[in-house]
């Protein structure tokens, strides 16, 4: 429309799209669960997949890994990551920019890479460099080895707690020390994967002999492996045992001190040992204004019952040791006659098809199947909120008695409202502990001391009776995991899914939008693209749309799970002729701004302090005092030309790199967010959408400043804006009282000032492209 050449829009760097977030656990506990879930996935998402397959044909330098192949980070680790790449006769370190926050999993392979969110990555594809302030690097020395009974997951949850407490947001973390000698790449990747949970930009492991061992195991070519080893040694990138790197700060941990643990019931950094799980549930009960849950035998549905037990997500399904450990627990449990209670929804979502291969080769698949852990799909499922509905009888009982029931999942996130709308307590755990809690049926017991159940001989069975030794796990890995599996299954990865192959689309340069589509709509972000240079001006007479406390996540801002019928998004879909059975979920609807804008701040657990006593996506429309949905309030504010702000506490935007948490806020009319602190990716995404991130000065909060949130705000932005400058804010209450304070502009670099001035990073890139046409 602006007169540019659409053929100029092509990725300028190699781009791989792995489709992995669309499959849900609709069917489970049956041999045909995988096939049925894949069929349902393609029924729901065919329109989206047609769009993506069009892109596969329309763009150069762009590869697609089809659905039902695996989770992007695991495919990255097992197949795409090269460690060292050669181009035009020059070897250089491999690197990665990812549009998912768990991109850092590749750090376990010695590759520097991190998640930036879709907004910044899209610009990078079109030639825009990624700018950042030089980070501090926190060294984390690991010594010793894991004791019997502990897993890599237990180590990950422990380090997540340590680093989140220490504070590593916007910092690099590098692991070093003799503890790495025996730590496999799979274990390292499990730890690197959780960098978003401990807040770091990366969690890096240098290249060493373990890297070479993994490259060989996963079927990389002999020439590639040789180049990696020679290059890293010659360039000084090979880990030295006796080296003493210099870091900004240094932490230490003896691996022999690690204990079996979980994290929950609401945050990944809230680690609890087995003996503390029941006590942690009590704190959750208190937050929901309920009496402590009674200890039960796990066979009755009650407060604390485990209704979802899911082996899921890249964090653990990429690691053969914990996956095979889960199979060994299942085998021992079946031998003792243990069974999973009927109300537990069990699922196994392997991170790649290789996992199925080695579970089959080990002979452990039948035992997992007997306990209901049948394969439900290859993709990010329960961890992203694609857990599917609870069985009707369970859902009705939970709703009728307003129970606080639990999920136990081998995932990376357990934020409120993420896993399932009816499940209020969510615990992260290793795959073998997921099996154990599925058998127990409750989190109200102490698995260190209490029996997990009663065996077929009438005797109590304890966790220690079915827990495999490290020797058993190592033997299973050595016997079952082979390079041939990786080579064979990734040889035809682009053609591996017949459902994908059957989709027929054209390859025109321009996509043909369908105005009636409820999945794919032309993004509205460029409707006001200006060719001239914008002049920055103050924000006058702004009102607060939302006021929230600490640890508000991108899941709270832009949920990825199910869509409620009575929500603005649900009403829109029904008005568009979509039945609730076909709503799909927010993550699958992200190609349609009309759904996603209505879904912004729609998390069922959002607590907006402007509407005290409420929970969910509601706010107070301040001019009249009416309590209404966030979306309806924003429509009214837009009609009166009122700019909006968000007031927040610490760690605003922690969690996923979800760019819709910035896009949706922008489309609601929010001009600025004032918070005590921001998580890295979300701050960047806000700037990338032209929303101003402002930070209270040290020691100040909305509470210390006496802000009610009902004031009218004036923010003194002007055309001389510079990175991290102080900006004056004036808050005027209904009686005319004035509070004045200054905040720090969290536009951190000069180039980000340009992004903000142009209305966002994509506007900046398109203006540059149009200038050359």
XYZ file of C-alpha atoms in Angstrom:
773
model
C 0.000 0.000 0.000
C 2.917 2.315 0.698
C 4.487 1.562 -2.657
C 7.158 -0.877 -1.473
C 8.205 -4.135 -3.120
C 6.808 -7.122 -1.130
C 9.596 -9.336 -2.458
C 11.990 -7.403 -0.238
C 10.364 -8.996 2.790
C 12.465 -12.108 3.342
C 14.505 -13.322 6.288
C 18.089 -12.120 5.924
C 19.339 -14.757 8.377
C 18.465 -18.476 8.411
C 15.089 -18.944 10.094
C 13.565 -22.175 11.397
C 9.934 -22.319 12.477
C 9.071 -25.282 14.694
C 5.300 -25.652 15.114
C 4.829 -27.052 18.600
C 2.288 -25.141 20.715
C -1.027 -26.135 19.133
C -1.716 -29.702 20.270
C -3.875 -30.233 23.365
C -4.525 -33.145 25.710
C -8.089 -33.799 24.601
C -7.596 -37.571 24.682
C -5.451 -39.407 27.218
C -4.926 -42.737 28.915
C -5.579 -44.745 25.748
C -3.469 -46.262 22.945
C -5.056 -44.012 20.310
C -4.665 -40.759 22.285
C -1.801 -39.530 20.084
C -3.605 -40.084 16.794
C -6.831 -38.515 18.056
C -5.077 -35.453 19.476
C -3.183 -34.911 16.213
C -6.423 -35.183 14.212
C -8.100 -32.687 16.536
C -5.070 -30.389 16.293
C -5.306 -30.229 12.519
C -9.082 -29.753 12.605
C -8.728 -26.788 14.961
C -5.679 -25.219 13.390
C -6.021 -25.926 9.685
C -6.510 -22.269 8.840
C -3.392 -21.295 10.799
C -1.404 -24.089 9.212
C -2.466 -22.976 5.745
C -1.100 -19.536 6.590
C 2.191 -20.968 7.875
C 2.561 -23.258 4.896
C 1.938 -20.270 2.611
C 4.850 -18.612 4.386
C 6.986 -21.683 3.788
C 6.479 -21.174 0.044
C 6.448 -17.366 -0.053
C 9.694 -16.708 1.842
C 13.291 -17.615 1.137
C 15.810 -18.640 3.811
C 12.943 -20.091 5.841
C 12.421 -23.702 6.960
C 9.426 -25.227 8.727
C 9.517 -28.196 11.084
C 5.919 -29.487 10.923
C 3.581 -30.157 13.844
C 3.808 -33.473 15.712
C 7.614 -33.472 15.442
C 8.658 -32.068 18.792
C 9.123 -29.025 21.012
C 11.165 -26.298 19.323
C 13.896 -26.197 21.979
C 14.377 -29.944 21.948
C 14.473 -30.034 18.139
C 16.994 -27.205 18.411
C 19.159 -29.159 20.833
C 18.918 -32.498 19.055
C 19.074 -31.334 15.440
C 19.289 -27.645 14.511
C 22.062 -26.397 16.795
C 25.537 -26.728 15.255
C 27.829 -25.145 17.928
C 30.183 -24.004 15.151
C 29.042 -22.998 11.653
C 31.053 -22.442 8.470
C 29.998 -19.892 5.854
C 31.983 -18.885 2.786
C 35.032 -20.703 4.117
C 34.939 -18.999 7.518
C 34.148 -20.859 10.756
C 32.407 -19.000 13.581
C 30.471 -19.789 16.768
C 26.836 -20.710 16.198
C 24.368 -18.299 17.778
C 20.621 -18.102 18.143
C 17.859 -15.553 18.472
C 14.618 -17.194 19.567
C 11.022 -16.010 19.685
C 10.349 -18.226 22.712
C 11.664 -17.481 26.177
C 13.097 -21.005 26.551
C 15.541 -20.467 23.689
C 18.299 -20.550 26.325
C 18.052 -24.330 26.419
C 20.625 -24.244 23.605
C 23.124 -22.725 26.095
C 23.541 -26.258 27.428
C 25.219 -27.151 24.124
C 27.641 -24.224 24.347
C 25.685 -21.975 21.983
C 25.043 -18.358 22.972
C 21.403 -17.590 22.333
C 18.393 -16.170 24.100
C 14.765 -15.312 23.626
C 13.806 -11.827 22.538
C 10.109 -12.184 21.826
C 8.475 -12.198 18.428
C 8.527 -8.427 17.922
C 12.298 -8.054 18.121
C 12.969 -11.337 16.300
C 10.787 -10.272 13.360
C 12.864 -7.120 13.037
C 16.073 -9.152 13.297
C 14.879 -11.339 10.399
C 14.593 -8.177 8.309
C 18.130 -7.070 9.055
C 17.752 -5.046 12.233
C 20.585 -5.706 14.720
C 19.735 -6.649 18.290
C 21.001 -4.031 20.729
C 21.512 -4.541 24.439
C 23.509 -3.075 27.299
C 26.644 -5.085 28.104
C 25.496 -7.411 30.884
C 27.070 -8.404 34.147
C 28.133 -12.065 34.121
C 27.402 -14.104 37.242
C 29.612 -17.170 37.601
C 28.017 -20.219 39.227
C 30.566 -22.778 40.390
C 29.267 -26.344 40.574
C 31.183 -29.006 42.466
C 30.625 -32.642 43.357
C 27.939 -34.891 41.908
C 24.238 -35.536 42.471
C 23.494 -37.985 45.307
C 21.343 -41.088 44.995
C 17.666 -40.191 44.724
C 18.226 -36.732 43.211
C 17.632 -35.822 39.570
C 18.643 -33.035 37.213
C 15.196 -31.525 37.781
C 15.843 -31.268 41.521
C 19.099 -29.459 40.738
C 17.290 -27.090 38.365
C 14.592 -26.165 40.890
C 17.235 -25.563 43.572
C 19.339 -23.298 41.366
C 16.220 -21.463 40.169
C 15.418 -20.594 43.771
C 19.000 -19.499 44.497
C 19.376 -17.312 41.414
C 15.929 -15.707 41.635
C 16.728 -14.757 45.231
C 20.182 -13.464 44.242
C 18.789 -11.404 41.368
C 20.067 -12.038 37.847
C 17.510 -10.226 35.685
C 19.253 -8.791 32.582
C 22.469 -10.628 33.562
C 24.308 -13.557 32.007
C 24.941 -16.643 34.147
C 27.825 -18.968 33.292
C 28.228 -22.335 34.992
C 31.735 -23.589 35.688
C 33.668 -25.865 38.048
C 34.480 -29.566 38.319
C 30.811 -30.401 38.786
C 30.490 -30.017 35.018
C 32.859 -32.944 34.397
C 30.107 -35.520 34.879
C 27.143 -33.342 33.892
C 25.705 -34.453 30.549
C 24.547 -31.949 27.941
C 20.973 -33.109 28.590
C 21.372 -32.197 32.276
C 22.989 -28.884 31.339
C 20.190 -28.095 28.902
C 17.609 -28.812 31.601
C 19.286 -26.165 33.749
C 19.845 -23.681 30.922
C 16.208 -24.055 29.894
C 15.009 -22.562 33.177
C 16.880 -19.273 32.714
C 13.575 -17.360 32.361
C 12.547 -18.763 35.740
C 15.673 -17.559 37.486
C 15.528 -14.370 35.411
C 18.837 -14.482 33.528
C 19.326 -13.607 29.875
C 21.327 -16.810 29.420
C 22.491 -19.761 31.548
C 25.617 -20.730 29.637
C 27.786 -23.871 29.650
C 31.094 -23.755 27.761
C 31.995 -26.392 25.164
C 33.900 -29.422 26.461
C 34.117 -33.186 26.026
C 30.489 -33.606 27.144
C 29.462 -31.425 24.190
C 31.355 -33.684 21.788
C 29.805 -36.783 23.352
C 26.316 -35.319 22.881
C 26.942 -34.272 19.271
C 28.015 -37.838 18.481
C 25.069 -39.323 20.390
C 22.567 -37.194 18.487
C 23.936 -38.232 15.097
C 25.770 -35.095 14.004
C 28.255 -35.799 11.204
C 31.849 -36.741 11.974
C 33.028 -33.669 10.046
C 30.819 -31.371 12.118
C 31.953 -32.902 15.395
C 35.605 -32.610 14.338
C 35.169 -28.951 13.363
C 33.526 -28.126 16.705
C 36.326 -29.678 18.729
C 39.205 -28.217 16.692
C 37.664 -24.747 16.416
C 36.767 -24.413 20.101
C 40.196 -25.600 21.229
C 42.070 -23.348 18.801
C 39.938 -20.298 19.640
C 40.162 -20.714 23.409
C 36.469 -21.590 23.776
C 37.109 -25.073 25.205
C 36.433 -25.410 28.950
C 39.637 -25.780 30.969
C 39.481 -27.755 34.218
C 41.936 -25.562 36.073
C 40.823 -22.233 34.662
C 39.616 -19.470 36.969
C 37.292 -17.225 34.965
C 36.660 -13.716 36.243
C 33.007 -12.844 36.785
C 31.027 -9.861 38.049
C 29.847 -12.041 40.946
C 30.319 -15.693 41.868
C 27.989 -18.197 43.521
C 28.678 -21.808 44.484
C 26.749 -25.052 44.959
C 27.829 -28.548 45.933
C 25.731 -30.951 43.846
C 25.877 -33.577 46.596
C 23.566 -31.398 48.728
C 20.649 -31.568 46.278
C 17.445 -33.146 47.621
C 14.350 -34.367 45.760
C 11.965 -31.423 45.520
C 9.096 -29.739 43.725
C 8.277 -26.076 43.098
C 4.914 -24.534 43.777
C 2.102 -24.099 44.138
C 2.236 -20.831 42.145
C 5.795 -19.931 41.105
C 8.805 -21.855 39.735
C 11.194 -20.357 42.289
C 9.140 -21.559 45.267
C 11.039 -24.806 45.867
C 9.683 -27.284 48.422
C 11.183 -30.576 49.566
C 8.931 -33.634 49.663
C 8.262 -33.159 53.364
C 7.128 -29.541 52.777
C 4.660 -30.047 49.939
C 1.580 -30.451 52.126
C 2.562 -27.369 54.112
C 2.966 -25.346 50.916
C -0.555 -26.348 49.910
C -1.809 -24.932 53.200
C -0.431 -21.526 52.250
C -2.289 -21.770 48.956
C -5.472 -22.694 50.802
C -5.012 -19.638 52.978
C -4.652 -17.395 49.907
C -7.987 -18.753 48.684
C -9.490 -18.161 52.150
C -9.976 -21.860 52.846
C -9.129 -24.129 55.763
C -6.003 -26.302 55.431
C -6.527 -29.407 53.295
C -6.965 -32.628 55.229
C -4.506 -35.415 54.677
C -6.223 -38.158 52.674
C -5.378 -41.555 51.257
C -5.304 -40.278 47.687
C -8.267 -42.331 46.547
C -10.917 -39.688 47.199
C -11.332 -36.473 45.242
C -10.802 -33.659 47.740
C -8.770 -30.530 48.371
C -5.187 -31.344 47.453
C -6.065 -34.145 45.049
C -3.857 -34.457 41.985
C -6.201 -34.135 39.013
C -3.473 -33.564 36.395
C -0.181 -35.482 36.268
C 1.722 -34.548 33.131
C 5.154 -35.453 31.820
C 5.475 -32.452 29.549
C 7.624 -29.562 28.272
C 11.113 -29.093 26.919
C 12.670 -28.731 30.355
C 12.569 -32.440 31.113
C 11.399 -34.341 28.046
C 14.753 -33.544 26.376
C 16.585 -35.426 29.112
C 16.787 -39.235 28.686
C 17.878 -39.798 32.297
C 14.701 -38.379 33.863
C 12.421 -39.759 31.135
C 13.781 -43.283 31.549
C 13.677 -42.835 35.321
C 9.941 -42.161 34.977
C 9.597 -45.388 33.010
C 11.505 -47.316 35.668
C 9.263 -45.913 38.413
C 6.244 -47.014 36.364
C 7.702 -50.508 35.906
C 8.387 -50.949 39.623
C 4.963 -49.534 40.529
C 3.154 -51.913 38.198
C 5.130 -54.825 39.650
C 3.921 -53.865 43.140
C 0.332 -53.610 41.942
C -0.051 -49.837 42.286
C -2.607 -48.011 40.160
C -3.433 -44.378 39.452
C -6.761 -43.102 40.900
C -9.488 -42.596 38.299
C -9.711 -38.823 38.826
C -6.072 -38.209 37.778
C -5.676 -37.032 34.173
C -2.354 -38.524 33.111
C -0.401 -37.588 30.002
C 2.991 -38.037 28.381
C 4.026 -35.414 25.821
C 7.468 -36.350 24.498
C 9.649 -33.472 23.344
C 10.562 -35.323 20.173
C 9.896 -38.610 18.387
C 13.302 -39.817 19.586
C 11.908 -40.051 23.134
C 9.296 -42.550 21.976
C 12.025 -44.526 20.242
C 14.211 -44.910 23.310
C 11.287 -45.568 25.665
C 10.195 -48.352 23.323
C 13.734 -49.728 23.026
C 14.081 -49.768 26.813
C 10.905 -51.828 27.157
C 9.391 -49.270 29.557
C 6.561 -47.934 27.368
C 4.069 -50.700 28.347
C 4.436 -49.847 32.030
C 3.868 -46.141 31.459
C 0.832 -47.069 29.356
C -0.566 -49.256 32.133
C -0.516 -46.255 34.472
C -2.225 -44.031 31.898
C 0.897 -42.210 30.675
C 0.186 -42.968 27.040
C 1.717 -40.696 24.430
C -0.639 -37.734 23.936
C 1.346 -35.653 21.442
C 4.683 -34.153 20.464
C 4.630 -30.543 21.556
C 4.417 -28.088 24.409
C 1.121 -29.199 25.931
C 0.192 -29.038 29.607
C 3.029 -26.641 30.463
C 1.683 -23.991 28.068
C -1.894 -24.508 29.264
C -2.896 -27.036 26.596
C -3.866 -29.548 29.265
C -7.333 -29.954 27.776
C -10.489 -30.194 29.878
C -10.779 -32.275 33.016
C -13.177 -35.215 32.699
C -16.749 -33.992 33.195
C -17.328 -35.792 36.492
C -14.112 -34.412 37.968
C -14.740 -30.892 36.665
C -18.289 -30.831 38.068
C -17.143 -32.053 41.480
C -14.339 -29.485 41.647
C -16.683 -26.659 40.638
C -19.505 -27.794 42.923
C -17.367 -27.792 46.064
C -14.930 -25.088 44.881
C -12.037 -27.443 45.575
C -8.390 -26.466 45.520
C -7.040 -29.343 43.469
C -3.518 -29.776 42.143
C -1.492 -30.539 39.064
C 1.988 -32.031 39.115
C 3.875 -31.511 35.878
C 7.432 -31.823 34.643
C 7.197 -28.353 33.159
C 8.881 -25.022 33.653
C 5.989 -22.784 34.686
C 3.182 -23.087 37.181
C 1.831 -19.551 37.254
C -1.758 -18.976 38.307
C -4.364 -19.824 35.687
C -1.788 -21.274 33.290
C -2.167 -25.055 33.503
C -5.954 -25.366 33.800
C -8.685 -22.971 34.862
C -10.005 -25.381 37.515
C -6.618 -26.233 39.025
C -5.444 -23.693 41.575
C -2.320 -25.408 42.963
C 0.377 -26.394 40.467
C 3.692 -28.087 41.194
C 6.746 -28.554 38.997
C 8.522 -31.876 39.441
C 10.802 -34.362 37.713
C 9.114 -36.942 35.429
C 9.603 -39.797 37.943
C 8.029 -37.674 40.689
C 5.115 -36.890 38.355
C 4.486 -40.638 38.139
C 4.823 -40.955 41.907
C 2.304 -38.190 42.647
C -0.082 -39.617 40.056
C 0.008 -42.880 41.994
C -0.410 -41.103 45.331
C -3.333 -39.058 43.979
C -2.729 -36.198 46.412
C -0.168 -33.599 47.494
C -1.348 -33.676 51.112
C 1.147 -36.379 52.081
C 4.887 -36.561 52.729
C 6.393 -38.970 50.217
C 9.579 -39.080 52.280
C 7.701 -40.855 55.064
C 4.153 -41.769 54.041
C 3.270 -44.738 51.813
C 2.538 -43.895 48.202
C -0.171 -46.558 48.154
C -0.999 -50.154 48.942
C 0.421 -52.949 46.820
C -1.429 -55.980 45.463
C -0.092 -57.942 48.464
C -1.861 -55.589 50.857
C 1.386 -54.066 52.092
C 2.202 -50.348 52.017
C 4.517 -49.235 49.190
C 6.870 -46.317 49.763
C 8.564 -44.042 47.252
C 11.933 -45.618 48.043
C 10.501 -49.016 47.048
C 9.866 -47.931 43.453
C 12.643 -45.360 42.960
C 15.424 -46.431 40.564
C 19.108 -46.180 41.433
C 21.483 -44.026 39.409
C 23.091 -47.260 38.168
C 19.736 -48.490 36.833
C 19.042 -45.183 35.091
C 22.522 -45.011 33.543
C 22.207 -48.570 32.286
C 18.843 -47.785 30.695
C 20.257 -44.692 28.950
C 23.274 -46.621 27.650
C 21.082 -49.442 26.322
C 18.214 -47.433 24.863
C 19.562 -44.166 23.419
C 21.458 -44.450 20.119
C 22.759 -42.106 17.432
C 20.868 -44.107 14.808
C 17.551 -42.985 16.316
C 18.387 -39.298 15.875
C 19.787 -39.764 12.370
C 16.773 -41.729 11.157
C 14.031 -39.616 12.704
C 15.499 -36.248 11.703
C 16.479 -37.358 8.180
C 12.981 -36.632 6.843
C 11.859 -34.090 9.420
C 10.297 -31.697 6.883
C 8.099 -34.472 5.459
C 7.408 -36.432 8.636
C 3.761 -35.443 9.087
C 1.295 -36.632 6.405
C -1.375 -34.228 7.712
C 0.980 -31.312 7.041
C 1.986 -32.670 3.647
C -1.676 -32.848 2.611
C -2.241 -29.089 3.092
C -2.290 -27.388 -0.302
C -1.659 -23.648 -0.583
C -0.479 -21.135 -3.159
C 2.809 -19.290 -2.971
C 1.865 -15.715 -3.899
C 3.963 -12.835 -2.580
C 0.887 -11.389 -0.869
C -1.362 -13.295 1.511
C -5.083 -12.977 0.815
C -6.842 -11.914 3.994
C -10.304 -13.268 4.805
C -12.387 -10.707 6.675
C -14.539 -13.503 8.162
C -11.626 -15.472 9.580
C -11.528 -15.857 13.354
C -7.909 -17.085 13.233
C -5.963 -14.899 10.798
C -6.476 -11.173 10.336
C -4.282 -8.437 8.944
C -2.404 -6.965 11.919
C -3.648 -3.444 12.708
C -0.243 -2.185 13.843
C 0.621 -0.536 10.527
C -2.682 1.212 9.916
C -1.106 4.478 11.104
C 2.379 4.035 9.633
C 3.871 7.518 9.267
C 6.713 8.300 6.904
C 7.689 11.499 8.685
C 9.630 11.679 11.915
C 7.360 11.761 14.957
C 7.738 14.456 17.607
C 7.515 13.117 21.160
C 5.043 14.931 23.368
C 3.796 14.703 26.975
C 1.056 12.255 27.937
C -1.824 14.272 29.391
C -4.898 13.313 31.435
C -4.097 9.580 31.465
C -6.081 7.134 33.587
C -4.994 3.802 35.048
C -6.539 0.814 33.288
C -4.990 -1.712 35.661
C -3.153 -1.566 38.993
C -1.433 -4.760 40.131
C 0.992 -6.026 42.755
C 4.294 -7.923 42.380
C 5.068 -10.872 40.074
C 2.417 -10.182 37.458
C 3.394 -12.467 34.596
C 2.864 -12.343 30.871
C 0.357 -15.145 31.523
C -1.638 -12.678 33.607
C -1.355 -10.013 30.904
C -1.988 -12.267 27.899
C -3.167 -15.757 28.849
C -2.416 -18.677 26.534
C -4.941 -21.189 27.844
C -8.636 -21.774 27.400
C -11.128 -19.045 26.451
C -14.127 -18.626 28.762
C -17.578 -18.335 27.225
C -18.499 -15.244 29.229
C -15.231 -13.420 28.495
C -15.051 -10.657 25.872
C -13.070 -12.997 23.596
C -15.587 -15.797 24.090
C -18.509 -13.504 23.333
C -16.752 -12.232 20.214
C -16.181 -15.777 18.955
C -19.779 -16.787 19.588
C -20.990 -13.639 17.828
C -18.758 -14.722 14.928
C -20.469 -18.112 14.754
C -17.866 -20.147 16.635
C -19.251 -22.636 19.159
C -17.483 -22.954 22.535
C -16.347 -26.458 21.572
C -14.308 -24.854 18.779
C -12.874 -21.914 20.732
C -9.420 -23.520 20.779
C -7.173 -21.445 23.062
C -5.626 -17.989 23.124
C -2.251 -19.189 21.888
C -3.843 -20.631 18.750
C -5.816 -17.415 18.113
C -2.813 -15.085 18.228
C -3.125 -14.403 14.490
C -6.335 -12.472 15.224
C -5.988 -9.196 17.102
C -9.752 -9.048 17.637
C -9.541 -12.093 19.899
C -6.214 -11.252 21.492
C -7.038 -7.649 22.394
C -10.180 -8.879 24.115
C -8.055 -11.489 25.868
C -5.506 -9.024 27.250
C -5.600 -8.978 31.069
C -8.212 -11.759 30.858
C -6.411 -14.261 33.104
C -8.912 -15.763 35.542
C -6.480 -15.230 38.443
C -5.661 -11.579 37.721
C -6.219 -9.392 40.768
C -6.721 -5.784 39.746
C -6.468 -3.470 42.739
C -8.684 -0.907 41.006
C -11.537 -3.406 41.440
C -10.836 -4.854 44.919
C -12.455 -8.162 45.750
C -12.588 -9.244 42.117
C -10.577 -11.858 40.246
C -10.237 -12.044 36.490
C -10.179 -9.549 33.645
C -12.236 -6.746 35.179
C -11.494 -3.162 36.124
C -13.195 0.018 37.266
C -14.079 2.537 34.578
C -12.933 5.480 36.666
C -15.077 8.305 35.228
C -18.274 6.558 36.424
C -17.037 3.957 38.928
C -18.581 1.131 36.886
C -16.858 -2.274 37.236
C -16.632 -3.835 33.793
C -14.314 -5.942 31.658
C -10.882 -4.520 30.893
C -11.694 -4.588 27.194
C -15.015 -2.720 27.556
C -13.373 -0.107 29.755
C -10.648 0.426 27.166
C -13.270 0.916 24.448
C -14.891 3.660 26.525
C -11.570 5.338 27.234
C -10.709 5.263 23.522
C -14.042 6.845 22.659
C -13.220 9.792 24.918
C -9.611 10.018 23.705
C -8.221 9.122 27.134
C -4.681 7.681 27.183
C -4.121 4.805 29.596
C -1.364 3.601 31.907
C -0.660 0.504 33.992
C 0.632 0.692 37.575
C 2.589 -2.351 38.781
C 4.958 -3.745 41.382
C 8.163 -5.793 41.112
C 9.044 -8.243 38.309
C 6.325 -6.982 36.008
C 6.139 -9.162 32.898
C 8.021 -12.170 34.274
C 7.415 -15.412 32.415
C 6.981 -16.120 28.735
C 8.352 -13.932 25.970
C 4.748 -13.536 24.857
C 4.762 -10.555 22.525
C 0.963 -10.319 22.739
C 1.454 -9.133 26.321
C 2.844 -5.971 24.696
C 0.754 -5.976 21.518
C -2.506 -6.389 23.416
C -1.622 -3.640 25.891
C -0.794 -1.332 22.978
C -4.113 -2.093 21.272
C -6.017 -1.418 24.508
C -4.663 2.140 24.380
C -1.983 1.894 27.055
C 0.726 4.514 26.536
C 2.958 3.784 29.544
C 3.573 1.182 32.242
C 4.966 2.364 35.588
C 6.431 -0.541 37.592
C 8.941 -1.154 40.375
C 10.932 -3.442 38.060
C 10.524 -5.188 34.697
C 11.529 -8.573 33.382
C 13.934 -8.252 30.464
C 11.922 -9.506 27.480
C 8.684 -7.792 28.394
C 10.409 -4.431 28.853
C 11.936 -4.842 25.400
C 8.600 -5.869 23.908
C 6.875 -2.799 25.343
C 9.450 -0.534 23.700
C 9.091 -2.591 20.527
C 5.382 -1.708 20.449
C 5.875 1.974 21.281
C 4.679 1.654 24.883
C 6.768 3.601 27.402
C 8.230 1.513 30.292
C 8.828 3.676 33.371
C 10.355 2.507 36.642
C 9.755 3.906 40.119
C 12.967 5.213 41.654
C 14.683 3.033 44.251
C 12.750 3.015 47.499
C 9.575 4.333 45.905
C 6.420 2.416 45.033
C 2.860 3.370 44.245
C 2.160 2.673 47.949
C 4.938 4.885 49.371
C 3.846 7.640 47.001
C 0.269 7.305 48.225
C -1.212 6.558 44.813
C -4.716 5.110 44.768
C -4.655 4.459 41.023
C -7.748 6.612 40.549
C -5.779 9.792 39.855
C -5.361 11.524 36.511
C -1.739 11.297 35.377
C 0.508 13.609 33.361
C 3.843 12.226 32.138
C 6.396 14.785 30.977
C 7.813 13.080 27.887
C 9.403 15.438 25.399
C 11.291 15.333 22.139
C 14.689 15.355 23.839
C 14.046 11.926 25.415
C 17.259 10.032 26.199
C 17.967 6.535 27.573
C 17.324 6.051 31.291
C 16.579 9.708 31.900
C 14.358 10.777 34.772
C 10.846 11.844 33.806
C 8.449 13.886 35.894
C 5.006 12.476 36.654
C 2.096 14.387 38.142
C -0.873 12.591 39.708
C -4.024 14.638 40.422
C -6.757 13.115 42.605
C -10.487 13.807 42.438
C -10.226 16.578 45.057
C -7.523 18.360 43.090
C -4.660 17.192 45.282
C -1.369 16.843 43.417
C 1.424 14.311 43.935
C 4.589 14.847 41.928
C 7.402 12.320 41.553
C 10.039 11.279 39.044
C 10.503 7.891 37.402
C 13.327 6.346 35.381
C 12.680 5.893 31.686
C 13.478 2.233 30.907
C 14.240 2.945 27.287
C 17.789 1.697 27.737
C 19.657 2.475 24.500
C 19.700 5.245 21.873
C 18.308 2.894 19.231
C 15.339 2.143 21.506
C 14.607 5.872 21.571
C 14.266 5.657 17.788
C 11.975 2.649 18.114
C 9.762 4.529 20.547
C 9.751 7.658 18.398
C 8.677 5.639 15.342
C 5.898 3.853 17.192
C 7.789 0.576 17.585
C 10.566 -1.527 16.157
C 8.596 -2.896 13.202
C 7.577 0.598 12.146
C 11.257 1.536 12.275
C 12.244 -1.388 10.051
C 9.447 -0.813 7.545
C 10.300 2.878 7.255
C 13.877 1.901 6.499
C 12.768 -0.578 3.841
C 10.371 1.930 2.300
C 13.105 4.539 2.117
C 14.923 2.253 -0.331
C 11.756 0.743 -1.841
